[in-house]
C-alpha positions as a Markdown table, in Angstrom:
| # | Residue | x | y | z |
|---|---|---|---|---|
| 1 | Unk | 75.5 | 129.2 | 150.4 |
| 2 | Unk | 76.8 | 126.2 | 148.5 |
| 3 | Unk | 78.2 | 126.1 | 145.0 |
| 4 | Unk | 74.9 | 124.9 | 143.4 |
| 5 | Unk | 73.0 | 128.0 | 144.7 |
| 6 | Unk | 75.9 | 130.3 | 143.7 |
| 7 | Unk | 75.9 | 128.9 | 140.2 |
| 8 | Unk | 72.1 | 129.3 | 139.9 |
| 9 | Unk | 72.3 | 132.9 | 141.0 |
| 10 | Unk | 75.1 | 133.6 | 138.6 |
| 11 | Unk | 73.1 | 132.0 | 135.8 |
| 12 | Unk | 70.1 | 134.1 | 136.5 |
| 13 | Unk | 72.1 | 137.3 | 136.8 |
| 14 | Unk | 73.8 | 136.6 | 133.4 |
| 15 | Unk | 70.7 | 135.5 | 131.6 |
| 16 | Unk | 70.0 | 139.0 | 130.0 |
| 17 | Unk | 73.4 | 138.8 | 128.4 |
| 18 | Unk | 72.7 | 135.7 | 126.4 |
| 19 | Unk | 73.3 | 136.1 | 122.7 |
| 20 | Unk | 69.6 | 135.6 | 121.8 |
| 21 | Unk | 68.6 | 138.3 | 124.3 |
| 22 | Unk | 71.2 | 140.7 | 123.1 |
| 23 | Unk | 70.3 | 140.3 | 119.5 |
| 24 | Unk | 66.6 | 140.7 | 120.3 |
| 25 | Unk | 67.4 | 143.9 | 122.1 |
| 26 | Unk | 69.6 | 145.3 | 119.4 |
| 27 | Unk | 67.0 | 144.5 | 116.7 |
| 28 | Unk | 64.3 | 146.5 | 118.6 |
| 29 | Unk | 66.4 | 149.5 | 119.6 |
| 30 | Unk | 66.3 | 152.6 | 117.5 |
| 31 | Unk | 69.3 | 154.7 | 116.8 |
| 32 | Unk | 67.7 | 157.5 | 118.8 |
| 33 | Unk | 67.4 | 155.3 | 121.8 |
| 34 | Unk | 71.0 | 154.2 | 121.5 |
| 35 | Unk | 72.5 | 157.6 | 121.0 |
| 36 | Unk | 70.3 | 159.3 | 123.7 |
| 37 | Unk | 71.0 | 156.8 | 126.4 |
| 38 | Unk | 72.9 | 158.6 | 129.2 |
| 39 | Unk | 75.4 | 155.8 | 129.9 |
| 40 | Unk | 76.3 | 155.6 | 126.2 |
| 41 | Unk | 76.8 | 159.3 | 125.9 |
| 42 | Unk | 79.0 | 159.5 | 129.1 |
| 43 | Unk | 81.2 | 156.7 | 127.9 |
| 44 | Unk | 81.5 | 158.0 | 124.3 |
| 45 | Unk | 82.2 | 161.6 | 125.6 |
| 46 | Unk | 84.8 | 160.3 | 128.1 |
| 47 | Unk | 86.6 | 158.2 | 125.4 |
| 48 | Unk | 86.4 | 161.1 | 122.9 |
| 49 | Unk | 88.0 | 163.6 | 125.4 |
| 50 | Unk | 90.6 | 161.1 | 126.4 |
| 51 | Unk | 91.5 | 160.6 | 122.7 |
| 52 | Unk | 91.6 | 164.3 | 122.0 |
| 53 | Unk | 93.7 | 165.2 | 125.1 |
| 54 | Unk | 96.2 | 162.3 | 124.4 |
| 55 | Unk | 96.0 | 163.0 | 120.7 |
| 56 | Unk | 95.6 | 159.2 | 120.3 |
| 57 | Unk | 94.7 | 158.3 | 116.7 |
| 58 | Unk | 94.1 | 154.7 | 117.9 |
| 59 | Unk | 91.5 | 155.7 | 120.5 |
| 60 | Unk | 89.6 | 158.0 | 118.1 |
| 61 | Unk | 89.6 | 155.3 | 115.4 |
| 62 | Unk | 88.3 | 152.8 | 117.8 |
| 63 | Unk | 85.5 | 155.1 | 118.9 |
| 64 | Unk | 84.7 | 155.7 | 115.2 |
| 65 | Unk | 84.6 | 152.0 | 114.5 |
| 66 | Unk | 82.3 | 151.2 | 117.5 |
| 67 | Unk | 79.8 | 153.9 | 116.6 |
| 68 | Unk | 79.9 | 153.0 | 112.9 |
| 69 | Unk | 79.5 | 149.3 | 113.7 |
| 70 | Unk | 76.4 | 150.1 | 115.8 |
| 71 | Unk | 74.8 | 152.0 | 112.9 |
| 72 | Unk | 75.7 | 149.2 | 110.4 |
| 73 | Unk | 74.4 | 146.4 | 112.6 |
| 74 | Unk | 71.1 | 148.3 | 113.2 |
| 75 | Unk | 70.6 | 148.7 | 109.4 |
| 76 | Unk | 71.7 | 145.3 | 108.3 |
| 77 | Unk | 70.2 | 142.9 | 110.8 |
| 78 | Unk | 66.9 | 141.6 | 109.3 |
| 79 | Unk | 63.7 | 141.7 | 111.3 |
| 80 | Unk | 62.9 | 138.5 | 113.2 |
| 81 | Unk | 61.4 | 136.0 | 110.9 |
| 82 | Unk | 63.0 | 137.4 | 107.8 |
| 83 | Unk | 65.8 | 135.6 | 106.0 |
| 84 | Unk | 69.2 | 137.0 | 105.5 |
| 85 | Unk | 69.4 | 138.2 | 101.9 |
| 86 | Unk | 71.9 | 139.9 | 99.7 |
| 87 | Unk | 69.9 | 143.1 | 100.0 |
| 88 | Unk | 70.3 | 143.1 | 103.8 |
| 89 | Unk | 74.0 | 142.2 | 103.5 |
| 90 | Unk | 74.9 | 145.1 | 101.2 |
| 91 | Unk | 74.8 | 147.8 | 103.9 |
| 92 | Unk | 76.9 | 145.5 | 106.1 |
| 93 | Unk | 79.5 | 144.9 | 103.4 |
| 94 | Unk | 79.7 | 148.5 | 102.2 |
| 95 | Unk | 79.8 | 149.8 | 105.7 |
| 96 | Unk | 82.5 | 147.3 | 106.6 |
| 97 | Unk | 84.5 | 148.4 | 103.6 |
| 98 | Unk | 84.1 | 152.1 | 104.6 |
| 99 | Unk | 85.2 | 151.4 | 108.2 |
| 100 | Unk | 88.2 | 149.4 | 107.0 |
| 101 | Unk | 89.1 | 152.0 | 104.5 |
| 102 | Unk | 89.0 | 154.8 | 107.1 |
| 103 | Unk | 91.1 | 152.7 | 109.5 |
| 104 | Unk | 93.7 | 151.8 | 106.8 |
| 105 | Unk | 93.9 | 155.4 | 105.6 |
| 106 | Unk | 94.4 | 157.0 | 109.0 |
| 107 | Unk | 96.7 | 154.3 | 110.5 |
| 108 | Unk | 98.8 | 153.4 | 107.5 |
| 109 | Unk | 98.6 | 156.0 | 104.7 |
| 110 | Unk | 98.2 | 159.3 | 106.5 |
| 111 | Unk | 101.1 | 159.6 | 109.0 |
| 112 | Unk | 102.0 | 162.5 | 111.2 |
């Protein structure tokens, strides 16, 4: 197998991970589909137990941030064909402020 064929196979294998395909998938997923997917549940549960056992504030804050970011992106991305407006940006801005506030509070203000 020469380099050209290898590059073509790699391109075809990575095509589902293009930005346009990922955004299309995220826009059409519901929160129920995301939070009931077995792979997502296994990963989140493993990270959660690791964070609890190690008592790692950083791991738990990262897990909170990822889950909150999924929810924020789901509610703030406009449907295909719609323009990005201030109304659709407000949940993203307010959610980002809440996430930032929680991270700042638990990592800087509330110390052990």
